[in-house]
CSV table of C-alpha atoms in Angstrom, one decimal:
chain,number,residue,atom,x,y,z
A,19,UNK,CA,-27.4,-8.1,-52.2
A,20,UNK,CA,-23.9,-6.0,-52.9
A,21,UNK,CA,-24.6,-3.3,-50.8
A,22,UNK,CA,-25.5,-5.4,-48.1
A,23,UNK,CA,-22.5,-7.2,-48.4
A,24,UNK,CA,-20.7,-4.0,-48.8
A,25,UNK,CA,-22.4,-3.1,-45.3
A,26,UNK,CA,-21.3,-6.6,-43.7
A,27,UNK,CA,-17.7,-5.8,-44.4
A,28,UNK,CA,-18.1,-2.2,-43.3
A,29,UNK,CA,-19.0,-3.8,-40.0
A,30,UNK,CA,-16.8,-6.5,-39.5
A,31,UNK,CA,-13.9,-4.0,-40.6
A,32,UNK,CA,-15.4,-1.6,-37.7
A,33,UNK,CA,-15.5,-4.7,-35.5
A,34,UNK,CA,-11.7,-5.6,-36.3
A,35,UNK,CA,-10.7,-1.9,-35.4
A,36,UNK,CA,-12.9,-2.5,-32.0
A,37,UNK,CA,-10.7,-5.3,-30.9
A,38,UNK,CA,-7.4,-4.0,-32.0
A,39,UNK,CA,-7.7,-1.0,-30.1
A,40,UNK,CA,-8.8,-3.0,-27.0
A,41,UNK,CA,-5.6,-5.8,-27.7
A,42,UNK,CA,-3.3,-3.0,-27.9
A,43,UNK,CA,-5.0,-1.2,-24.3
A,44,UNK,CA,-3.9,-4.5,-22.7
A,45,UNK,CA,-0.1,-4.3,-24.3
A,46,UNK,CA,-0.1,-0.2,-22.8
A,47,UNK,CA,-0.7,-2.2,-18.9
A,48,UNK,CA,2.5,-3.8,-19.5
A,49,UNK,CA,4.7,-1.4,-21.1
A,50,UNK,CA,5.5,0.9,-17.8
A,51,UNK,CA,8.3,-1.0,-17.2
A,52,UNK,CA,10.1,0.4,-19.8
A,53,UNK,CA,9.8,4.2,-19.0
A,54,UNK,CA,10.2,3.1,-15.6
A,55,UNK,CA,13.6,1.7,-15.7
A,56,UNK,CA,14.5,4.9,-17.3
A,57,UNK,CA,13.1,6.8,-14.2
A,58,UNK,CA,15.2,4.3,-11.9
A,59,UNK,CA,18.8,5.1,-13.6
A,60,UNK,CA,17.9,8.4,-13.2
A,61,UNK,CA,17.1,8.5,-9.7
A,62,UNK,CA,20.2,6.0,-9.0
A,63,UNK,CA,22.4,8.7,-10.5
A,64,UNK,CA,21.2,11.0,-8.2
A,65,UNK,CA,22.4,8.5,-5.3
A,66,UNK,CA,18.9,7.9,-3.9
A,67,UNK,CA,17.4,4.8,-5.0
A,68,UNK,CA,13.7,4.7,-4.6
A,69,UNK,CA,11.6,1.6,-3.1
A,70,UNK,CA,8.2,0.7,-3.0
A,71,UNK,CA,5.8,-1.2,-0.9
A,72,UNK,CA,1.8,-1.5,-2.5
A,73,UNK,CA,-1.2,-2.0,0.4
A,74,UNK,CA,-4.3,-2.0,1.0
A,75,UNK,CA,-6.1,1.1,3.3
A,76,UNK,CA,-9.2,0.8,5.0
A,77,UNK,CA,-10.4,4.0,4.6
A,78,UNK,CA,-11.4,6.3,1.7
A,79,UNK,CA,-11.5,10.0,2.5
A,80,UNK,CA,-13.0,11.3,-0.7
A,81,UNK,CA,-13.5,15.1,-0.4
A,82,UNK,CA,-12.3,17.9,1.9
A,83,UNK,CA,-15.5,17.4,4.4
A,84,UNK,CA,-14.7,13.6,4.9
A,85,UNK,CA,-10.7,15.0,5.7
A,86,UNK,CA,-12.3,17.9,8.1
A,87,UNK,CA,-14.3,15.7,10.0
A,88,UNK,CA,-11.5,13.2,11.6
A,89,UNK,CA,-9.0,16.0,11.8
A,90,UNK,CA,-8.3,18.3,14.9
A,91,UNK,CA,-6.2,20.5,12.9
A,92,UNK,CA,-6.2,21.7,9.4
A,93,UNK,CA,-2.7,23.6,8.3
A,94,UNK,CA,-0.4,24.8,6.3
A,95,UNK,CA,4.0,24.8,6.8
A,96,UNK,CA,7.3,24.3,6.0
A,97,UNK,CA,8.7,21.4,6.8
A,98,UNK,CA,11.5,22.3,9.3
A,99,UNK,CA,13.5,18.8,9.6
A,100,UNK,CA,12.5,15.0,9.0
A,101,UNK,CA,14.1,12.0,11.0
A,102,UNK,CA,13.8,8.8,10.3
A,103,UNK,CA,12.2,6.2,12.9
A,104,UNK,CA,12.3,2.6,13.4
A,105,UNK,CA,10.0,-0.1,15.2
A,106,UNK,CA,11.1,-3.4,15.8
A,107,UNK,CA,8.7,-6.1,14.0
A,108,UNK,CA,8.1,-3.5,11.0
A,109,UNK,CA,9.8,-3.1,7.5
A,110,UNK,CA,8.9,0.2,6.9
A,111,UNK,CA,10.1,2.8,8.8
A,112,UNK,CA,8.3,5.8,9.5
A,113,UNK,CA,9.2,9.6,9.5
A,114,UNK,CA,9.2,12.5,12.3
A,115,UNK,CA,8.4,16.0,10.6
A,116,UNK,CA,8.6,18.7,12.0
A,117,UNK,CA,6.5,21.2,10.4
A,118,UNK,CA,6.3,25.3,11.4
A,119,UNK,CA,2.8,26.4,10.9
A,120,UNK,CA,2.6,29.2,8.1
A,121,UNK,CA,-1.6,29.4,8.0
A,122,UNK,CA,-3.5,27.8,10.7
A,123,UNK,CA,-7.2,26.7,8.4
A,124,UNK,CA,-8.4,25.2,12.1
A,125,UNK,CA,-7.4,24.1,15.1
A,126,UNK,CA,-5.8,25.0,18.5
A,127,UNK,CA,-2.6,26.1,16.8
A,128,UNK,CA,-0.5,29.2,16.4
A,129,UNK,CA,1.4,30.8,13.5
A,130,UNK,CA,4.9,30.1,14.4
A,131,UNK,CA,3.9,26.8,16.2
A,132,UNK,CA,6.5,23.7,15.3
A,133,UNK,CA,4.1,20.2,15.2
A,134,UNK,CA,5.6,17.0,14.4
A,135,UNK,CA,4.0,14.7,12.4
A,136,UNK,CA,4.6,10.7,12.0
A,137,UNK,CA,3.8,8.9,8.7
A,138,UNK,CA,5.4,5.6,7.2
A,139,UNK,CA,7.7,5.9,5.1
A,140,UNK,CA,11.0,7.9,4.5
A,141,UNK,CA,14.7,8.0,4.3
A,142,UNK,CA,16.8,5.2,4.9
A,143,UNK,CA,19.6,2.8,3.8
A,144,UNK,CA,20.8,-0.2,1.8
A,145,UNK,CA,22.1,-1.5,5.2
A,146,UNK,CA,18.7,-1.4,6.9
A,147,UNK,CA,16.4,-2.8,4.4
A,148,UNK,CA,18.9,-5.4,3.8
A,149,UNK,CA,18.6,-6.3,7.9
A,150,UNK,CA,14.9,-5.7,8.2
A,151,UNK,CA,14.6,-8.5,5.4
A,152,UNK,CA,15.6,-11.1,7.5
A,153,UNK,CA,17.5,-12.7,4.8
A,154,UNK,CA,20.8,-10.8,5.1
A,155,UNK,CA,22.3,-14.0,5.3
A,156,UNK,CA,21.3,-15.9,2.6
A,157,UNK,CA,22.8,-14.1,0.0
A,158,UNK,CA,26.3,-11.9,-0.8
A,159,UNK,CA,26.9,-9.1,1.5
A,160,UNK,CA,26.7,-5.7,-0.1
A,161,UNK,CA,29.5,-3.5,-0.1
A,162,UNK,CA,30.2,-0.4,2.1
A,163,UNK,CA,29.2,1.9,-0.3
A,164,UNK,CA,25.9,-0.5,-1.2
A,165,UNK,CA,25.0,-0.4,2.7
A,166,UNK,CA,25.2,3.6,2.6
A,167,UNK,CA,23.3,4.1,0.0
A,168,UNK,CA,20.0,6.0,0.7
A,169,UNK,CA,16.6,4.8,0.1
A,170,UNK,CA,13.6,6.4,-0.4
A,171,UNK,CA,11.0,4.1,0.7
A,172,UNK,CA,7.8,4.8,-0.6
A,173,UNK,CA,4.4,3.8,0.1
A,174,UNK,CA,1.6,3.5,-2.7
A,175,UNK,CA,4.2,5.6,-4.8
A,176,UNK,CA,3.7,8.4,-1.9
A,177,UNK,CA,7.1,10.0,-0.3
A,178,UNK,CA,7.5,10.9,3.1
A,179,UNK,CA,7.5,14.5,3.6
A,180,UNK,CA,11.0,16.0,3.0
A,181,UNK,CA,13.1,19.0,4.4
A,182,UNK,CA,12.4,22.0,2.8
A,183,UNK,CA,8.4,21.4,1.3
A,184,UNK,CA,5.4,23.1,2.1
A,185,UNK,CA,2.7,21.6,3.0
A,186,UNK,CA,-1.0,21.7,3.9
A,187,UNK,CA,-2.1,19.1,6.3
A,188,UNK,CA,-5.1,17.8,7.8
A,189,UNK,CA,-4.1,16.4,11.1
A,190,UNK,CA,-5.1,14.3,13.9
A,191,UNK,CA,-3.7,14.2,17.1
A,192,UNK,CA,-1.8,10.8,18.0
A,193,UNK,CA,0.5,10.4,21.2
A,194,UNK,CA,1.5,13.5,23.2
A,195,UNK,CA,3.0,16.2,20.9
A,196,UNK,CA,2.4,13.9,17.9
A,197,UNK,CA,0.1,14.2,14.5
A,198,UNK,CA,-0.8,11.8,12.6
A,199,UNK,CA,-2.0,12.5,9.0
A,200,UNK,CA,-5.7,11.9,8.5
A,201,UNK,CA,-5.7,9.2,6.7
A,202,UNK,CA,-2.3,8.0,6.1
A,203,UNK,CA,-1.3,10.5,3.2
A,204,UNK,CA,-4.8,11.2,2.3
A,205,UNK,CA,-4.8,14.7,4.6
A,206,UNK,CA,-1.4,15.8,3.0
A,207,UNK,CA,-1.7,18.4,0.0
A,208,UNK,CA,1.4,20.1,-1.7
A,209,UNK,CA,1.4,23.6,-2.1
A,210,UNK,CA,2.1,25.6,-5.1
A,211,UNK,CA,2.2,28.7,-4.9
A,212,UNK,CA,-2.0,29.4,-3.7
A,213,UNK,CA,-2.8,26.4,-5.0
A,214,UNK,CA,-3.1,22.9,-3.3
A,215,UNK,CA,-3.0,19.2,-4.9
A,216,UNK,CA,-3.1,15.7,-3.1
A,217,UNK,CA,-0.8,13.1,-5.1
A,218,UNK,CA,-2.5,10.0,-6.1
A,219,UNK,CA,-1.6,6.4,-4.9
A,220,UNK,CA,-0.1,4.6,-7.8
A,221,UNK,CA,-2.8,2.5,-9.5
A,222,UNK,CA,-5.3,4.5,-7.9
A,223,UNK,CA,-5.5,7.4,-10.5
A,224,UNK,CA,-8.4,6.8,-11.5
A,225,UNK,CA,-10.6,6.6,-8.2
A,226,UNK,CA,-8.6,8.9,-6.4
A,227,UNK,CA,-9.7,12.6,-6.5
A,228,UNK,CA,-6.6,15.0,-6.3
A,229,UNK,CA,-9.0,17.8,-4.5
A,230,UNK,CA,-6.5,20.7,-6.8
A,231,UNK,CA,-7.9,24.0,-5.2
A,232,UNK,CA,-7.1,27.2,-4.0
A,233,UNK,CA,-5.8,27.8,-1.0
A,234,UNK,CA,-8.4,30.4,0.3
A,235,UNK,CA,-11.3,27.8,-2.0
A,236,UNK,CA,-9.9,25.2,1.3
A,237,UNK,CA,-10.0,27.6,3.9
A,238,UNK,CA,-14.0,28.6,3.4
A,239,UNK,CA,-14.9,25.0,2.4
A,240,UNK,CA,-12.7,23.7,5.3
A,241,UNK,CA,-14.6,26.4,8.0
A,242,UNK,CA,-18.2,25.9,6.5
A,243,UNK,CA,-17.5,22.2,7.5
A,244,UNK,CA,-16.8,23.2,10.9
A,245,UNK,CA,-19.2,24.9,11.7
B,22,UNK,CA,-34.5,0.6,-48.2
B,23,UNK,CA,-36.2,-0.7,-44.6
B,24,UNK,CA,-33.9,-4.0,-44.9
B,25,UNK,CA,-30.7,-2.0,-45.5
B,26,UNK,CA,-31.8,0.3,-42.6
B,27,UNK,CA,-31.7,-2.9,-40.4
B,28,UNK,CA,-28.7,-4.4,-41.4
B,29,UNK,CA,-27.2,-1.3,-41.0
B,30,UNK,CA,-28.3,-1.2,-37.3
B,31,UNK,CA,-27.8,-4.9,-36.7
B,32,UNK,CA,-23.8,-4.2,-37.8
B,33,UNK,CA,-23.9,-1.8,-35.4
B,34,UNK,CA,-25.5,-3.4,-32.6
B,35,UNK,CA,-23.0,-6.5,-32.9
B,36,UNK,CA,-20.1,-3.7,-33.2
B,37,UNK,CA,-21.3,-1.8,-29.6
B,38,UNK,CA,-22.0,-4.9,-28.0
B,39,UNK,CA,-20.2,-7.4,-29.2
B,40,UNK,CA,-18.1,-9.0,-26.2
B,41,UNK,CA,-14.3,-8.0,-27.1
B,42,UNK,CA,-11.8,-8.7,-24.8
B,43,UNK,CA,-11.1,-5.8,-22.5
B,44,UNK,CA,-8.8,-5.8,-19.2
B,45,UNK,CA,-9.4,-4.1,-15.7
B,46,UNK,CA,-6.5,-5.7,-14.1
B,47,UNK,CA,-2.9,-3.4,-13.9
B,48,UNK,CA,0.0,-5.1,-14.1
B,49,UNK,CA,3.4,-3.9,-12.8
B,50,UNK,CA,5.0,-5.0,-16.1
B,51,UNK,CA,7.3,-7.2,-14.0
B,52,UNK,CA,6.6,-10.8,-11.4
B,53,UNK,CA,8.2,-13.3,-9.5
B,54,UNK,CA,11.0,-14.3,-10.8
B,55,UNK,CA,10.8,-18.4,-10.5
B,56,UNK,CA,6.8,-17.6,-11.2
B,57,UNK,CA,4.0,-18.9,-9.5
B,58,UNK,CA,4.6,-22.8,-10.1
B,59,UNK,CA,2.8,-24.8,-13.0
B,60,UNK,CA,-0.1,-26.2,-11.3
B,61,UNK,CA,0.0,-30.6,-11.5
B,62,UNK,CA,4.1,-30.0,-12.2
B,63,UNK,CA,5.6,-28.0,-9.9
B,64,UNK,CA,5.1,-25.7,-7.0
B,65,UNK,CA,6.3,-22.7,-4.8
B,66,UNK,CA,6.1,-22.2,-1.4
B,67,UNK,CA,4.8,-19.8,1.8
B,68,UNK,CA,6.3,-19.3,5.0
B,69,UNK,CA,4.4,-17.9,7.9
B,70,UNK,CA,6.9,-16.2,10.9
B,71,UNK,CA,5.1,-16.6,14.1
B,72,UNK,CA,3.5,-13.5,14.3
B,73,UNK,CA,1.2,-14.7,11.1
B,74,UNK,CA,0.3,-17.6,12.4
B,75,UNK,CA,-3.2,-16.2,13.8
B,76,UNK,CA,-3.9,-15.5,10.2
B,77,UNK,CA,-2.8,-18.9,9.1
B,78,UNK,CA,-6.9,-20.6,8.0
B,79,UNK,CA,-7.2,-17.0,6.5
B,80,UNK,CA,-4.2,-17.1,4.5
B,81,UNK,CA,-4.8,-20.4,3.6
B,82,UNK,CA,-8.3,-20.0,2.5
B,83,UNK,CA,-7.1,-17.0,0.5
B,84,UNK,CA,-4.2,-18.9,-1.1
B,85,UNK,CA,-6.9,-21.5,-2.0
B,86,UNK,CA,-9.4,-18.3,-3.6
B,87,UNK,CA,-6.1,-17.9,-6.1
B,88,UNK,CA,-5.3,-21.8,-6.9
B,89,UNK,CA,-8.7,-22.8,-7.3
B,90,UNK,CA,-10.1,-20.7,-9.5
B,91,UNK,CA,-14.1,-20.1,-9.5
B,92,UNK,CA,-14.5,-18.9,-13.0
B,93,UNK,CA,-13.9,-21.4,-16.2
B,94,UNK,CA,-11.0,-19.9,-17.2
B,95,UNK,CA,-7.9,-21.8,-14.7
B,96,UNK,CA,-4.1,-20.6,-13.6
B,97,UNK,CA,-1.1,-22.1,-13.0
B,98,UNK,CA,-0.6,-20.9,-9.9
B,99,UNK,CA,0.3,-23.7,-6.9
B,100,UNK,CA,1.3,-22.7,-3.4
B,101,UNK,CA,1.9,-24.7,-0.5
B,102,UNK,CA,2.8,-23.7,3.1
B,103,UNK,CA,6.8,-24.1,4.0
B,104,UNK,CA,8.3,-24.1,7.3
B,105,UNK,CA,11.9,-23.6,5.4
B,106,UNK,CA,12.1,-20.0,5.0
B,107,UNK,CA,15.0,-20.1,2.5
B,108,UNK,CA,12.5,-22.5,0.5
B,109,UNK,CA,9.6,-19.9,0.5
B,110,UNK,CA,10.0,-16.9,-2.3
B,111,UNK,CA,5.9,-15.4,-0.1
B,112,UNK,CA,6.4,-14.2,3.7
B,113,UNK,CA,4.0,-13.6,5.9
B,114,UNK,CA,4.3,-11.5,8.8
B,115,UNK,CA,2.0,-9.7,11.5
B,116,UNK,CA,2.4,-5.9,13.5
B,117,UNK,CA,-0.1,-4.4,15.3
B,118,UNK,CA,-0.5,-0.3,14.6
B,119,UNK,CA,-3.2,1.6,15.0
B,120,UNK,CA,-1.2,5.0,13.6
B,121,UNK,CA,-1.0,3.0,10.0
B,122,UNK,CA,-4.5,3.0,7.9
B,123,UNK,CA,-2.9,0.0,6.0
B,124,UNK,CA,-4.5,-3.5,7.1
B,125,UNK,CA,-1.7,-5.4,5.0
B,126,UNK,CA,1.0,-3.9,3.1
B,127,UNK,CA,3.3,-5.9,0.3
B,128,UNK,CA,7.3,-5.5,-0.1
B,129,UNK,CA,9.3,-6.7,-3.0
B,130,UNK,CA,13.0,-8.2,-2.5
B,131,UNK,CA,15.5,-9.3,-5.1
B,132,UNK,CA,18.0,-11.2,-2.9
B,133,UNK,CA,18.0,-8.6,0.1
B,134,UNK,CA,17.7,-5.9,-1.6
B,135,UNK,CA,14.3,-3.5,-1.9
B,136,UNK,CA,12.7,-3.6,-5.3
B,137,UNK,CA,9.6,-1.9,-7.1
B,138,UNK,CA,7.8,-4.0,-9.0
B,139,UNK,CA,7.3,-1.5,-11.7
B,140,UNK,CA,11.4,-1.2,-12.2
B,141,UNK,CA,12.6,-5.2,-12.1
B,142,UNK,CA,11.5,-8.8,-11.3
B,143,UNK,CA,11.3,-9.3,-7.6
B,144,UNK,CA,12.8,-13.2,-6.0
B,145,UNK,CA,10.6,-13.0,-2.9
B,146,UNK,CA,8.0,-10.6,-1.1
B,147,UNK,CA,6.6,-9.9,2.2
B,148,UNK,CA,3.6,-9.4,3.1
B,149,UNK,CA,2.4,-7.6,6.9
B,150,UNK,CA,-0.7,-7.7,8.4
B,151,UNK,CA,-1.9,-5.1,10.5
B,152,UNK,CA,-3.8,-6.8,13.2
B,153,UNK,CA,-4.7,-3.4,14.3
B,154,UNK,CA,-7.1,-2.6,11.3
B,155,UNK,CA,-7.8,-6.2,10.6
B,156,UNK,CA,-9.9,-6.5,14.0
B,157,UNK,CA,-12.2,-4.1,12.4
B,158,UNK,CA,-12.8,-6.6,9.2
B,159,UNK,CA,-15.1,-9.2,8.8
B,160,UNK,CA,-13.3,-12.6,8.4
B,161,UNK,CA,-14.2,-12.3,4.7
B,162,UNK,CA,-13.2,-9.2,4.6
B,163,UNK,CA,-10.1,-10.0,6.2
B,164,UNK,CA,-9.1,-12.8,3.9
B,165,UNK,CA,-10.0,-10.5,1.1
B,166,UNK,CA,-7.2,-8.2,2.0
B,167,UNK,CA,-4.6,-11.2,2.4
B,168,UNK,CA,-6.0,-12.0,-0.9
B,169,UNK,CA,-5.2,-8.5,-2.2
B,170,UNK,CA,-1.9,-8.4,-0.8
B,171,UNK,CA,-1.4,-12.0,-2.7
B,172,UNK,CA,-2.2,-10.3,-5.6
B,173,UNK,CA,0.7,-8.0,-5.3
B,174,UNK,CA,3.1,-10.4,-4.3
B,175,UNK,CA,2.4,-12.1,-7.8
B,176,UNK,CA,2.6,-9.0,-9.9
B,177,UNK,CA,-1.0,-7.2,-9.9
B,178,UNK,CA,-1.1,-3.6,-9.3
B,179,UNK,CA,-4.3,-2.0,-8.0
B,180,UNK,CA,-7.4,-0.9,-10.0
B,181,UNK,CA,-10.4,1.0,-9.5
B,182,UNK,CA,-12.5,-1.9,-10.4
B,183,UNK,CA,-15.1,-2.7,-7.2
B,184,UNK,CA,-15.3,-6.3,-8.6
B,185,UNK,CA,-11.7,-7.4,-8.6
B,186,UNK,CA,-9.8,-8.5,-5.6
B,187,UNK,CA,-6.5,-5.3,-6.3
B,188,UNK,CA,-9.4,-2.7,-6.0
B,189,UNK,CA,-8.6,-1.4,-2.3
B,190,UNK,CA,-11.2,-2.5,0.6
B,191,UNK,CA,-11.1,1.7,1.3
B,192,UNK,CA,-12.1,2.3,-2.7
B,193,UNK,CA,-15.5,0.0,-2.8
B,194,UNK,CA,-14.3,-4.0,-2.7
B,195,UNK,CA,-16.8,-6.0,-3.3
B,196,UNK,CA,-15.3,-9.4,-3.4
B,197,UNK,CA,-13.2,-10.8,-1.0
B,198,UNK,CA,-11.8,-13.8,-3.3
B,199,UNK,CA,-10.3,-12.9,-7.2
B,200,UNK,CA,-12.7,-13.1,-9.9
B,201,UNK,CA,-12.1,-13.5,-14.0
B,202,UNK,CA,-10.0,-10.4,-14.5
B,203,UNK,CA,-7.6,-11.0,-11.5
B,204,UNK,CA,-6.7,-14.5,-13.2
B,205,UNK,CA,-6.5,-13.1,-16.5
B,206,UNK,CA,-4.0,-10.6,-15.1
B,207,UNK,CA,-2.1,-13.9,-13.7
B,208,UNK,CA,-2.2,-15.8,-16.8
B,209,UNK,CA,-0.5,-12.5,-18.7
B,210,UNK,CA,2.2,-12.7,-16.2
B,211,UNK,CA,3.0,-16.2,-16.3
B,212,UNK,CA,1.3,-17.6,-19.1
């Protein structure tokens, strides 16, 4: 009779442990905040503040065949220059890269050859996302130095691409002499050294294959697919 | 020695699969400021621009998937459409793209500034509809995504969960309305 009451409090011990671990996963959801804020000064000291919008895609690409079957080229470059573009009727605005081909994987393009590439997102200002909210008016105006500030305006947690990074990109061809990225940013890999990684969409961690390869691993898996 | 063996297993048993509480739903750790109203007390308002107003049974019907909840556990969440803007702290807007693989994207304001939802409390959002990759949707579908995009707007970041509305349509959706955990993740906002 005592050991079996030894063996009921054994259990409801393990059973207490059980649901104080999964209490304390639930506080972990809502403690990001706090290292983020930390992540925000830092990037304000910088001068660049960084903004976010959070959506919902329509399309999964999953592995490097899904990528190479909707795209027209598949490359790698440096990206040259990025401009920032606006279109009336949308918050976001998008970005114009223009990216010189280091390694053409597939495709109709050359070594050498500049593309441009459009994706949402990218650099812009206090003074815009304050006009594109349509509520400029109801509240205080900002000051000079507020308006001026630069944004980077983020998608999913996913920047633009930016002057100076190399990139490997699965493209698809949009309006004359315009790519798009297949995907949104699903077709865009960084580069490291010979080694390639897609970042995640925030939240999305966990469903969301990174595809981290070699470079030459992409190119045969990449021209098997073509074939 | 057979009876301890069994009450052994039978502690086990109830410690594996014993229902504890356990959470799918991602919050950004911050929400609306002025909350989501206290259903029966007090409310907050939408405001459709014109380019929404296609969507406007859809977004009501997916307003209506959040405020009248279908499991046994209820919200305080209460919502009505506004035709004051200034009133309204949920905007809803329309584009049409076919470039953007997005069918609705969410955007967080404190005053008229650009906020992420993970750094500070946002005052208002917008949400956008992209009639362009709506078209392709099922009307259930559709309203699933305006439901998503809700979601946001109140505080909920995505999951990989196919049975909650903040699991992307692209990642395996299968509802188009919130279910248990999506209110949970309200009531651990605003509760």
């Amino acid at each position: 009779m005592k050991k079996g009451l030894i063996l009921l409090s054994i259990g409801a011990i393990l059973l207490g442990s059980v649901m104080v671990v999964s209490a304390s996963s639930s506080v972990f959801t809502t403690n990001t905040g706090t290292k983020a804020t930390k992540k925000a000064t830092e990037e304000k000291d910088l001068g660049i503040i960084t903004v976010e919008a959070h959506s919902d895609i329509v399309r999964f690409y999953p592995d490097i065949r899904s990528l190479t079957k909707d795209s027209d080229i598949v490359i790698e470059g440096d990206v040259m220059n990025a401009s920032t573009k606006y279109y009336k009727d949308r918050v976001a605005p998008s970005t114009l890269s223009q990216v010189k081909v280091s390694r053409v994987i597939s495709g109709d393009v050359k070594i050498g050859d500049v593309l441009t590439f459009q994706e949402t997102g990218g650099i812009t200002t206090q003074r815009y996302i304050s006009e594109s909210s349509g509520r400029g008016k109801d509240f205080p105006p900002l000051s000079e130095a507020e308006e001026n500030k630069q944004v980077d305006f983020k998608i999913d947690g996913i920047s633009a691409m930016k002057k100076g990074e190399k990139v490997m990109l699965f493209g698809g061809r949009y309006q004359e002499g315009i790519y798009l990225i297949v995907g949104g940013y699903q077709g865009k890999f960084k580069v490291d050294d010979e080694q390639i990684e897609r970042p995640a969409p925030k939240g999305d961690e966990a469903v969301y294959p990174a595809l981290k390869m070699s470079l030459s691993s992409l190119e045969s898996e990449v021209k098997s697919f073509k074939k | 020695m057979k009876k301890r063996l069994s009450l052994l297993l039978s502690v086990l048993a109830l410690v594996v699969f014993f229902p504890t509480e356990s959470f799918a739903y991602i919050l950004y750790g911050h929400k609306l400021t002025n909350g989501v109203g206290n259903w029966g007390k007090n409310r907050q308002y939408y405001y459709l621009h014109d380019s929404a107003n296609k969507y406007k049974p859809l977004i009501k019907n997916a307003w209506n998937t959040w405020i009248y909840s279908s499991s046994i556990l209820s919200t305080p969440i209460s919502f009505r459409e506004s035709t004051n803007k200034k009133a309204s702290v949920i905007e809803f807007t329309s584009y049409d793209d076919s470039s953007d693989i997005r069918s609705g994207v969410t955007y967080f304001y404190r005053y008229k500034e650009k906020v992420e939802p993970e750094k500070s409390n946002w005052g208002w959002a917008r949400i956008e509809l992209n009639q362009a990759k709506l078209k392709y949707l099922s009307s259930g579908d559709q309203q699933g995504t305006i439901a998503h995009e809700i979601g946001h707007a109140m505080g909920l970041a995505h999951n990989g969960d196919e049975f909650s509305v903040m699991c992307q349509f692209a990642f395996g959706r299968k509802t188009s309305r919130p279910l248990l955990d999506d209110y949970k993740g309200i009531n651990a906002i605003y509760n």
